[in-house]
Tab-separated table of C-alpha atoms and ligand atoms in Angstrom:
chain	number	residue	atom	x	y	z
Z	15	MET	CA	-5.674	10.882	29.605
Z	16	THR	CA	-9.725	11.174	28.805
Z	17	ASP	CA	-12.469	8.736	28.581
Z	18	GLN	CA	-13.893	10.356	25.562
Z	19	ARG	CA	-14.216	7.764	22.698
Z	20	VAL	CA	-14.226	8.239	19.026
Z	21	LEU	CA	-16.055	6.317	16.464
Z	22	ILE	CA	-14.348	5.708	12.939
Z	23	ILE	CA	-16.393	3.769	10.114
Z	24	GLY	CA	-13.722	2.518	7.445
Z	25	GLY	CA	-10.370	1.115	7.768
Z	26	GLY	CA	-8.447	3.083	4.888
Z	27	ILE	CA	-5.818	5.132	5.120
Z	28	GLY	CA	-8.003	7.828	5.753
Z	29	GLY	CA	-9.279	6.225	8.711
Z	30	LEU	CA	-6.776	4.595	9.967
Z	31	THR	CA	-4.525	8.061	9.542
Z	32	THR	CA	-7.582	9.360	11.766
Z	33	ALA	CA	-7.145	6.786	14.490
Z	34	LEU	CA	-3.355	7.403	14.708
Z	35	ALA	CA	-3.808	10.395	15.254
Z	36	LEU	CA	-6.499	10.967	17.922
Z	37	ALA	CA	-5.193	7.842	20.090
Z	38	ARG	CA	-1.317	9.465	20.366
Z	39	ARG	CA	-3.764	12.629	21.564
Z	40	GLU	CA	-4.738	9.575	24.412
Z	41	ILE	CA	-8.330	9.635	22.502
Z	42	ARG	CA	-9.797	6.441	22.705
Z	43	VAL	CA	-11.078	4.817	19.165
Z	44	ASP	CA	-13.379	2.262	18.114
Z	45	LEU	CA	-12.503	1.732	14.571
Z	46	VAL	CA	-15.269	-0.274	12.191
Z	47	GLU	CA	-14.114	-2.074	8.454
Z	48	GLN	CA	-16.566	-3.888	6.959
Z	49	ALA	CA	-14.093	-6.057	4.925
Z	50	ALA	CA	-11.932	-8.943	6.693
Z	51	GLY	CA	-9.152	-6.438	7.098
Z	52	VAL	CA	-7.468	-2.839	7.397
Z	53	GLY	CA	-6.250	-0.557	4.447
Z	54	GLY	CA	-8.857	0.547	2.345
Z	55	HIS	CA	-7.817	0.202	-1.562
Z	56	ALA	CA	-4.164	1.933	-0.602
Z	57	ALA	CA	-3.331	-2.020	0.958
Z	58	ARG	CA	-4.074	-3.382	-2.608
Z	59	LEU	CA	-1.517	-1.372	-4.549
Z	60	ALA	CA	1.850	-2.389	-5.821
Z	61	CYS	CA	4.826	-0.819	-5.248
Z	62	LYS	CA	6.287	1.034	-8.465
Z	63	ALA	CA	9.482	1.748	-7.762
Z	64	THR	CA	11.920	0.872	-10.800
Z	65	GLU	CA	15.617	2.602	-10.193
Z	66	ARG	CA	14.343	3.929	-7.296
Z	67	CYS	CA	11.401	5.012	-5.161
Z	68	VAL	CA	8.810	6.968	-7.346
Z	69	LYS	CA	6.847	8.215	-4.346
Z	70	CYS	CA	3.404	6.449	-5.042
Z	71	GLY	CA	2.700	6.244	-1.748
Z	72	ALA	CA	1.344	2.684	-1.366
Z	73	CYS	CA	3.563	1.676	1.523
Z	74	LEU	CA	2.692	4.233	3.585
Z	75	ALA	CA	-0.450	1.667	3.933
Z	76	ASP	CA	1.782	-0.956	5.254
Z	77	GLN	CA	3.171	1.296	8.273
Z	78	THR	CA	0.258	2.858	9.042
Z	79	ILE	CA	-1.414	-0.926	9.518
Z	80	ALA	CA	1.070	-1.868	11.249
Z	81	ALA	CA	0.601	0.953	13.780
Z	82	ALA	CA	-2.767	1.008	14.171
Z	83	VAL	CA	-3.011	-2.845	14.929
Z	84	ALA	CA	-0.144	-2.032	18.140
Z	85	HIS	CA	-2.022	1.011	19.669
Z	86	PRO	CA	-3.247	-0.135	22.604
Z	87	TRP	CA	-5.696	3.713	22.147
Z	88	ILE	CA	-7.299	2.005	19.137
Z	89	ARG	CA	-9.864	-1.024	18.820
Z	90	LEU	CA	-9.812	-3.053	15.106
Z	91	TYR	CA	-13.152	-4.355	14.260
Z	92	THR	CA	-13.044	-6.172	11.117
Z	93	ALA	CA	-15.845	-7.617	8.894
Z	94	CYS	CA	-18.325	-5.409	11.131
Z	95	ARG	CA	-20.354	-2.745	10.068
Z	96	VAL	CA	-22.577	-0.146	12.160
Z	97	ALA	CA	-26.290	-1.946	12.176
Z	98	GLU	CA	-27.745	0.846	14.112
Z	99	ILE	CA	-26.603	4.277	15.341
Z	100	ARG	CA	-28.043	7.694	17.095
Z	101	ARG	CA	-27.411	10.526	18.786
Z	102	SER	CA	-29.046	12.017	22.163
Z	103	ASP	CA	-25.954	13.165	24.326
Z	104	ARG	CA	-23.509	10.720	22.944
Z	105	TYR	CA	-23.872	8.990	19.619
Z	106	ARG	CA	-25.434	5.650	20.677
Z	107	TYR	CA	-24.778	2.459	17.867
Z	108	THR	CA	-24.847	-1.497	17.596
Z	109	LEU	CA	-21.830	-2.944	15.456
Z	110	ALA	CA	-22.871	-6.158	14.030
Z	111	GLN	CA	-19.641	-8.592	13.261
Z	112	ASP	CA	-19.997	-11.490	10.833
Z	113	PRO	CA	-19.185	-14.875	12.138
Z	114	ARG	CA	-15.579	-16.150	12.468
Z	115	GLN	CA	-14.176	-19.969	13.042
Z	116	ASP	CA	-13.824	-19.401	16.883
Z	117	ARG	CA	-16.837	-17.697	17.442
Z	118	PRO	CA	-20.706	-16.983	15.845
Z	119	ALA	CA	-21.879	-13.723	14.244
Z	120	ARG	CA	-22.676	-11.122	17.384
Z	121	THR	CA	-23.620	-7.302	17.888
Z	122	LEU	CA	-21.792	-5.042	19.694
Z	123	PRO	CA	-23.219	-1.829	21.585
Z	124	GLY	CA	-20.942	1.039	22.197
Z	125	GLU	CA	-21.375	5.070	22.665
Z	126	ALA	CA	-18.982	7.882	21.095
Z	127	ASP	CA	-18.700	11.335	21.495
Z	128	ALA	CA	-17.490	11.539	17.681
Z	129	VAL	CA	-18.012	9.567	14.863
Z	130	VAL	CA	-15.705	9.763	11.771
Z	131	LEU	CA	-17.311	8.708	8.120
Z	132	ALA	CA	-13.926	7.337	6.437
Z	133	SER	CA	-15.590	4.719	4.399
Z	134	GLY	CA	-13.472	6.166	1.111
Z	135	PHE	CA	-15.138	5.403	-2.501
Z	136	GLN	CA	-15.445	2.891	-5.014
Z	137	THR	CA	-13.700	2.562	-7.827
Z	138	PHE	CA	-15.979	2.658	-11.513
Z	139	ASP	CA	-17.645	-0.551	-12.346
Z	140	PRO	CA	-17.131	-1.064	-16.021
Z	141	SER	CA	-19.277	-3.903	-16.754
Z	142	GLY	CA	-21.677	-3.641	-19.755
Z	143	LYS	CA	-20.052	-0.469	-20.900
Z	144	PRO	CA	-17.878	0.334	-24.034
Z	145	TYR	CA	-14.192	-1.956	-24.111
Z	146	GLY	CA	-16.155	-5.094	-22.949
Z	147	TYR	CA	-14.860	-5.525	-19.592
Z	148	GLY	CA	-16.174	-8.667	-18.547
Z	149	LEU	CA	-16.766	-9.904	-22.101
Z	150	TYR	CA	-13.061	-9.880	-23.377
Z	151	PRO	CA	-10.913	-11.618	-20.570
Z	152	ASP	CA	-7.862	-9.023	-21.899
Z	153	VAL	CA	-9.452	-5.894	-20.981
Z	154	ILE	CA	-8.934	-5.536	-17.016
Z	155	THR	CA	-8.920	-2.449	-14.148
Z	156	ASN	CA	-6.335	-0.860	-12.844
Z	157	LEU	CA	-7.322	-2.369	-9.828
Z	158	GLU	CA	-7.068	-5.523	-11.165
Z	159	LEU	CA	-3.537	-4.665	-13.317
Z	160	GLU	CA	-2.467	-3.403	-9.168
Z	161	GLY	CA	-3.238	-7.035	-8.073
Z	162	MET	CA	-1.215	-9.357	-10.905
Z	163	LEU	CA	2.149	-6.564	-9.739
Z	164	ARG	CA	1.689	-6.621	-6.160
Z	165	GLU	CA	1.389	-10.652	-6.424
Z	166	GLY	CA	4.999	-10.320	-8.525
Z	167	GLY	CA	4.685	-13.434	-10.883
Z	168	GLY	CA	4.431	-10.769	-13.891
Z	169	LEU	CA	2.231	-9.454	-16.535
Z	170	ARG	CA	0.118	-12.313	-17.794
Z	171	ARG	CA	-2.720	-11.718	-20.004
Z	172	PRO	CA	-5.326	-13.618	-18.497
Z	173	SER	CA	-6.915	-14.698	-21.650
Z	174	ASN	CA	-3.932	-17.199	-22.469
Z	175	GLY	CA	-1.114	-16.833	-19.350
Z	176	ALA	CA	1.576	-15.319	-21.996
Z	177	ALA	CA	3.197	-12.071	-21.631
Z	178	PRO	CA	1.346	-9.592	-23.422
Z	179	GLY	CA	3.467	-7.685	-26.489
Z	180	ARG	CA	1.364	-4.372	-26.600
Z	181	MET	CA	-0.636	-3.122	-24.206
Z	182	ALA	CA	-2.693	-0.157	-23.562
Z	183	PHE	CA	-4.098	2.067	-21.306
Z	184	ILE	CA	-7.462	4.170	-21.265
Z	185	GLN	CA	-7.914	6.722	-19.009
Z	186	CYS	CA	-10.798	8.585	-17.716
Z	187	VAL	CA	-13.414	5.369	-17.698
Z	188	GLY	CA	-16.201	6.074	-14.913
Z	189	SER	CA	-14.861	9.987	-14.514
Z	190	ARG	CA	-15.310	13.518	-16.553
Z	191	ASP	CA	-17.701	11.857	-18.719
Z	192	ALA	CA	-20.984	14.010	-18.792
Z	193	THR	CA	-23.307	11.037	-19.868
Z	194	LEU	CA	-22.819	9.006	-16.992
Z	195	GLY	CA	-22.973	12.866	-14.079
Z	196	HIS	CA	-19.390	12.323	-13.310
Z	197	LEU	CA	-17.910	15.719	-13.937
Z	198	TRP	CA	-14.888	14.859	-11.645
Z	199	CYS	CA	-11.414	14.077	-12.154
Z	200	SER	CA	-10.742	11.147	-10.208
Z	201	GLY	CA	-7.330	12.840	-9.446
Z	202	TYR	CA	-5.318	9.789	-9.173
Z	203	CYS	CA	-5.304	7.411	-12.194
Z	204	CYS	CA	-2.695	9.323	-14.261
Z	205	ALA	CA	-0.039	9.210	-12.077
Z	206	ALA	CA	-1.500	5.946	-10.998
Z	207	ALA	CA	-1.463	4.521	-14.763
Z	208	LEU	CA	2.369	6.250	-15.574
Z	209	ARG	CA	4.180	5.354	-12.806
Z	210	ALA	CA	2.623	1.040	-13.680
Z	211	ALA	CA	3.821	1.451	-17.276
Z	212	ARG	CA	7.179	2.722	-16.517
Z	213	LEU	CA	7.562	-0.092	-13.826
Z	214	LEU	CA	6.382	-2.407	-16.439
Z	215	LYS	CA	9.027	-1.077	-18.951
Z	216	HIS	CA	11.578	-1.135	-16.522
Z	217	HIS	CA	11.069	-4.683	-16.167
Z	218	ARG	CA	10.717	-5.386	-19.672
Z	219	PRO	CA	11.761	-3.129	-21.894
Z	220	ALA	CA	10.507	-4.143	-25.460
Z	221	LEU	CA	6.976	-3.935	-23.882
Z	222	ASP	CA	4.994	-1.869	-26.468
Z	223	ILE	CA	2.974	0.401	-24.029
Z	224	THR	CA	0.160	2.890	-25.475
Z	225	ILE	CA	-1.933	5.616	-23.117
Z	226	PHE	CA	-4.930	7.072	-24.456
Z	227	TYR	CA	-5.946	10.172	-22.767
Z	228	ILE	CA	-7.998	13.380	-22.564
Z	229	ASP	CA	-4.657	15.333	-20.539
Z	230	ILE	CA	-2.317	13.804	-18.005
Z	231	GLN	CA	-2.714	15.458	-14.351
Z	232	THR	CA	0.227	16.333	-13.138
Z	233	PHE	CA	0.180	17.131	-9.866
Z	234	GLY	CA	1.772	15.353	-6.747
Z	235	ARG	CA	4.591	14.846	-5.348
Z	236	ASP	CA	8.159	14.723	-8.302
Z	237	PHE	CA	5.394	13.664	-10.654
Z	238	GLU	CA	6.535	16.062	-13.590
Z	239	LEU	CA	9.557	14.431	-13.859
Z	240	VAL	CA	7.682	10.917	-13.876
Z	241	TYR	CA	6.212	12.337	-16.828
Z	242	ALA	CA	9.236	13.427	-18.666
Z	243	LYS	CA	10.774	10.254	-18.290
Z	244	ALA	CA	7.697	8.207	-19.606
Z	245	ARG	CA	7.216	10.394	-23.016
Z	246	GLU	CA	10.951	9.086	-23.134
Z	247	GLU	CA	9.667	5.204	-23.302
Z	248	ILE	CA	5.720	5.074	-23.454
Z	249	ARG	CA	3.330	5.921	-26.481
Z	250	PHE	CA	1.105	9.183	-25.411
Z	251	VAL	CA	-2.126	9.680	-27.581
Z	252	ARG	CA	-4.349	12.667	-26.767
Z	253	ALA	CA	-7.493	10.864	-27.944
Z	254	ILE	CA	-9.925	8.453	-26.184
Z	255	PRO	CA	-10.842	5.017	-28.356
Z	256	ALA	CA	-14.825	4.515	-28.312
Z	257	ASP	CA	-14.668	0.863	-27.947
Z	258	ALA	CA	-12.759	-2.334	-27.988
Z	259	PHE	CA	-13.123	-4.909	-30.345
Z	260	GLN	CA	-12.277	-8.540	-30.885
Z	261	GLY	CA	-9.301	-8.371	-33.369
Z	262	GLU	CA	-7.300	-10.892	-35.653
Z	263	GLY	CA	-6.792	-14.255	-33.223
Z	264	ALA	CA	-6.987	-13.334	-29.740
Z	265	THR	CA	-6.006	-9.168	-29.847
Z	266	LEU	CA	-7.945	-6.648	-28.935
Z	267	ARG	CA	-9.045	-4.312	-31.586
Z	268	LEU	CA	-9.107	-0.269	-30.716
Z	269	THR	CA	-10.443	2.341	-32.508
Z	270	TRP	CA	-9.941	6.364	-31.878
Z	271	VAL	CA	-10.206	9.669	-33.653
Z	272	GLU	CA	-6.346	10.857	-34.445
Z	273	THR	CA	-6.550	14.672	-35.502
Z	274	SER	CA	-3.235	14.540	-36.756
Z	275	VAL	CA	-4.358	12.299	-39.431
Z	276	LYS	CA	-7.728	13.973	-39.546
Z	277	GLY	CA	-9.285	10.117	-39.501
Z	278	ALA	CA	-9.920	7.167	-37.695
Z	279	VAL	CA	-6.802	4.880	-36.641
Z	280	GLU	CA	-7.195	1.365	-35.633
Z	281	GLU	CA	-4.792	-0.785	-33.776
Z	282	GLU	CA	-4.511	-4.529	-32.079
Z	283	PHE	CA	-3.295	-4.779	-28.452
Z	284	ASP	CA	-2.829	-7.708	-26.929
Z	285	LEU	CA	-3.929	-6.088	-23.175
Z	286	VAL	CA	-6.434	-3.273	-22.587
Z	287	VAL	CA	-6.157	-1.504	-19.240
Z	288	LEU	CA	-9.252	0.213	-17.903
Z	289	SER	CA	-8.129	3.702	-15.826
Z	290	THR	CA	-11.411	3.386	-13.771
Z	291	GLY	CA	-12.278	6.262	-11.742
Z	292	MET	CA	-13.230	6.671	-7.949
Z	293	THR	CA	-16.877	7.023	-7.130
Z	294	PRO	CA	-19.279	7.209	-4.424
Z	295	ARG	CA	-19.831	4.172	-2.151
Z	296	PRO	CA	-23.715	4.617	-2.334
Z	297	GLN	CA	-24.522	3.890	1.464
Z	298	THR	CA	-21.733	6.649	2.280
Z	299	ALA	CA	-25.275	9.056	1.802
Z	300	GLU	CA	-27.846	6.738	3.698
Z	301	LEU	CA	-24.723	6.835	6.575
Z	302	ALA	CA	-23.700	10.289	6.574
Z	303	THR	CA	-28.044	11.206	7.340
Z	304	SER	CA	-28.134	8.857	9.665
Z	305	LEU	CA	-25.410	10.397	11.872
Z	306	GLY	CA	-27.586	13.646	11.210
Z	307	MET	CA	-25.795	15.308	8.268
Z	308	ALA	CA	-27.304	17.282	5.170
Z	309	PRO	CA	-25.322	15.529	2.247
Z	310	PRO	CA	-25.573	16.479	-0.955
Z	311	ALA	CA	-28.396	15.409	-3.071
Z	312	ALA	CA	-25.529	13.119	-5.450
Z	313	GLY	CA	-21.986	12.567	-5.816
Z	314	PHE	CA	-19.396	12.540	-2.890
Z	315	LEU	CA	-19.925	14.390	0.486
Z	316	ARG	CA	-17.437	16.979	-0.436
Z	317	SER	CA	-17.239	18.861	3.233
Z	318	ALA	CA	-15.845	17.416	6.681
Z	319	CYS	CA	-18.755	18.325	8.523
Z	320	LEU	CA	-22.334	18.378	7.137
Z	321	GLY	CA	-23.868	20.660	10.212
Z	322	ALA	CA	-24.097	17.494	12.627
Z	323	LYS	CA	-22.417	18.532	16.244
Z	324	GLY	CA	-19.321	15.552	16.323
Z	325	ALA	CA	-20.136	13.871	12.764
Z	326	PHE	CA	-17.169	14.828	10.477
Z	327	VAL	CA	-15.943	13.128	7.053
Z	328	VAL	CA	-12.300	12.080	6.104
Z	329	GLY	CA	-10.776	10.959	3.013
Z	330	ALA	CA	-11.618	9.745	-0.508
Z	331	ALA	CA	-15.581	9.500	1.199
Z	332	ARG	CA	-15.400	13.706	1.006
Z	333	GLY	CA	-14.050	13.662	-2.831
Z	334	PRO	CA	-11.365	11.905	-5.019
Z	335	MET	CA	-8.262	12.056	-3.124
Z	336	GLY	CA	-4.699	10.587	-3.196
Z	337	ILE	CA	-2.851	8.908	-0.562
Z	338	ALA	CA	-1.029	11.994	0.066
Z	339	ASP	CA	-4.166	14.548	0.521
Z	340	THR	CA	-6.239	11.624	2.609
Z	341	ILE	CA	-3.648	11.650	5.253
Z	342	ALA	CA	-2.877	15.337	5.028
Z	343	ASP	CA	-6.659	15.715	5.834
Z	344	ALA	CA	-6.985	13.019	8.562
Z	345	GLY	CA	-4.940	15.432	10.295
Z	346	ARG	CA	-6.850	18.278	9.948
Z	347	VAL	CA	-9.939	16.045	10.628
Z	348	ALA	CA	-8.331	14.645	13.803
Z	349	TRP	CA	-7.595	18.246	14.796
Z	350	GLN	CA	-10.627	19.701	14.619
Z	351	ILE	CA	-12.247	16.634	16.697
Z	352	VAL	CA	-10.168	16.939	19.206
Z	353	ARG	CA	-11.184	21.191	19.404
Z	354	PHE	CA	-14.614	19.884	19.149
Z	355	LEU	CA	-13.914	17.328	22.228
Z	356	GLU	CA	-12.609	20.213	24.154
Z	357	GLY	CA	-15.571	22.124	23.782
Z	358	GLY	CA	-13.767	24.403	21.288
Z	359	ARG	CA	-16.903	24.222	18.891
L	26	FAD	C1	-5.946	1.487	-9.307
L	26	FAD	C2	-5.561	2.510	-7.801
L	26	FAD	C3	-4.177	2.728	-7.943
L	26	FAD	C4	-4.106	3.615	-6.767
L	26	FAD	N1	-3.129	4.434	-7.510
L	26	FAD	C5	-2.505	5.118	-6.260
L	26	FAD	C6	-0.770	6.077	-5.826
L	26	FAD	O1	-0.034	5.366	-6.924
L	26	FAD	N2	-1.117	6.570	-5.418
L	26	FAD	C7	-1.872	7.758	-4.422
L	26	FAD	O2	-1.678	8.518	-3.922
L	26	FAD	N3	-2.942	6.849	-4.327
L	26	FAD	C8	-3.544	5.910	-5.025
L	26	FAD	N4	-4.682	5.259	-5.108
L	26	FAD	C9	-5.476	6.166	-4.325
L	26	FAD	C10	-5.756	5.442	-2.753
L	26	FAD	O3	-5.851	4.314	-3.166
L	26	FAD	C11	-6.757	6.878	-2.405
L	26	FAD	O4	-6.224	7.686	-1.973
L	26	FAD	C12	-7.049	6.036	-0.649
L	26	FAD	O5	-6.965	4.629	-1.128
L	26	FAD	C13	-8.298	6.951	-0.241
L	26	FAD	O6	-8.492	6.493	1.054
L	26	FAD	P1	-9.718	6.356	1.817
L	26	FAD	O7	-9.240	5.756	3.340
L	26	FAD	O8	-10.249	7.333	1.887
L	26	FAD	O9	-10.568	5.600	1.474
L	26	FAD	P2	-10.898	4.098	1.110
L	26	FAD	O10	-9.056	3.213	0.326
L	26	FAD	O11	-11.571	3.379	-0.460
L	26	FAD	O12	-11.089	2.867	2.054
L	26	FAD	C14	-11.975	3.081	2.500
L	26	FAD	C15	-12.379	2.019	3.397
L	26	FAD	O13	-13.836	2.180	4.586
L	26	FAD	C16	-14.483	0.782	4.495
L	26	FAD	N5	-16.201	0.854	4.595
L	26	FAD	C17	-16.305	1.457	3.574
L	26	FAD	N6	-18.028	1.581	4.019
L	26	FAD	C18	-17.529	0.695	4.950
L	26	FAD	C19	-18.676	0.741	6.090
L	26	FAD	N7	-20.588	1.485	5.655
L	26	FAD	N8	-18.731	0.194	7.566
L	26	FAD	C20	-17.372	-0.344	7.692
L	26	FAD	N9	-16.405	0.324	6.427
L	26	FAD	C21	-16.596	0.739	5.302
L	26	FAD	C22	-13.581	0.215	3.146
L	26	FAD	O14	-13.767	-1.528	3.098
L	26	FAD	C23	-12.377	0.601	2.829
L	26	FAD	O15	-11.575	0.069	3.882
L	26	FAD	C24	-5.153	4.550	-6.379
L	26	FAD	C25	-6.557	3.871	-6.295
L	26	FAD	C26	-6.646	2.943	-7.296
L	26	FAD	C27	-8.198	2.394	-7.156
L	27	SF4	S1	6.441	5.549	-1.953
L	27	SF4	FE1	5.723	3.764	-3.541
L	27	SF4	S2	7.566	2.890	-4.770
L	27	SF4	FE2	8.201	4.126	-2.969
L	27	SF4	S3	9.325	2.521	-1.735
L	27	SF4	FE3	7.128	2.807	-1.161
L	27	SF4	S4	5.552	1.621	-2.486
L	27	SF4	FE4	7.006	1.606	-3.627
L	28	SF4	S1	-6.382	11.542	-13.046
L	28	SF4	FE1	-6.183	11.530	-15.075
L	28	SF4	S2	-6.686	9.421	-15.955
L	28	SF4	FE2	-7.866	10.025	-13.606
L	28	SF4	S3	-9.857	11.426	-14.514
L	28	SF4	FE3	-8.335	12.714	-13.950
L	28	SF4	S4	-7.463	12.927	-16.160
L	28	SF4	FE4	-8.651	11.325	-15.937
């Protein structure tokens, strides 16, 4: 048993898994989450099981939340932010928690021997970019599709509530894009689109699905198998449409250059899903600086330590990561923290 404490900023799968690994070693954890509930993006994903589990990892979030909420060594503060933090012999901080029905807003002082930045990522916002997101109701993001699937009401066109007959996924929206300075591959969105498309086909075989892509990233558990199965039932077009336009009636028209016919091709779809990539949260670099870290000038934090004694970074705040990699990263970082607390660093 120890009286050492760790503050974790961010209650996604990265922060929660780190908290559990530390708590299981009898290290006390205070975890601060800005949203009303913990789980981060992973808690907003739908199960993609068809006739069997496709190992998307989404249910790991529910299991991890339940374990963290029940653990006596973890205190969760939701709807809460770090208002101030500085390091002397330990980290001393003040939390600012939003009001609830049963109490007003409050500030809470605290101290910690180590701090973990687990603030994750935000999805690329395609508003004001090509494809008319925000202009055409039937252009939605992959996160919005997850919400529809999670609700279980079936796939619907937001414009009129009807089931779509033809739909398209456009990959790499906000990733691998030199014009945005986003050169990275977000890693998760090929697998997420394929699993979602296969699930939709499983429920409605007549649904016509096209995936527009640059190349399909096939890393991850069993993913080659998922991809091989997907190619039997989904059309893959190796091109990225330039834009979306209002088509005939209520449809959306996509135009792209097809190398096989050496020319432009145009087709109409009822629903278009933008596979938006991971981008760094703007506040993360600021938080890292206040912890004494030296974050890179732009982009993700990349490294787990960044030169500050007792401050660590975990999960997608470091760079694009899927759920399994985030859990593995949390295990490694928790081990580094234990060594640090034992005076081994
Ligand atoms: C549409 C979509 C589909 C996906 N599908 C899959 C999939 O099938 N399989 C897979 O492996 N991965 C998938 N992913 C990726 C998966 O969501 C990430 O791997 C995972 O969420 C990373 O966890 P994280 O904890 O690092 O970050 P996040 O999930 O972003 O969690 C970070 C948390 O920190 C909180 N936070 C941020 N800043 C602060 C602050 N200043 N103070 C307090 N709290 C803060 C946030 O509110 C959030 O709760 C998908 C992602 C998306 C968007
Ligand atoms: S790993 Fe994914 S597909 Fe498998 S049961 Fe969990 S949520 Fe469903
Ligand atoms: S995972 Fe696929 S869709 Fe996502 S950025 Fe990489 S190549 Fe593009």
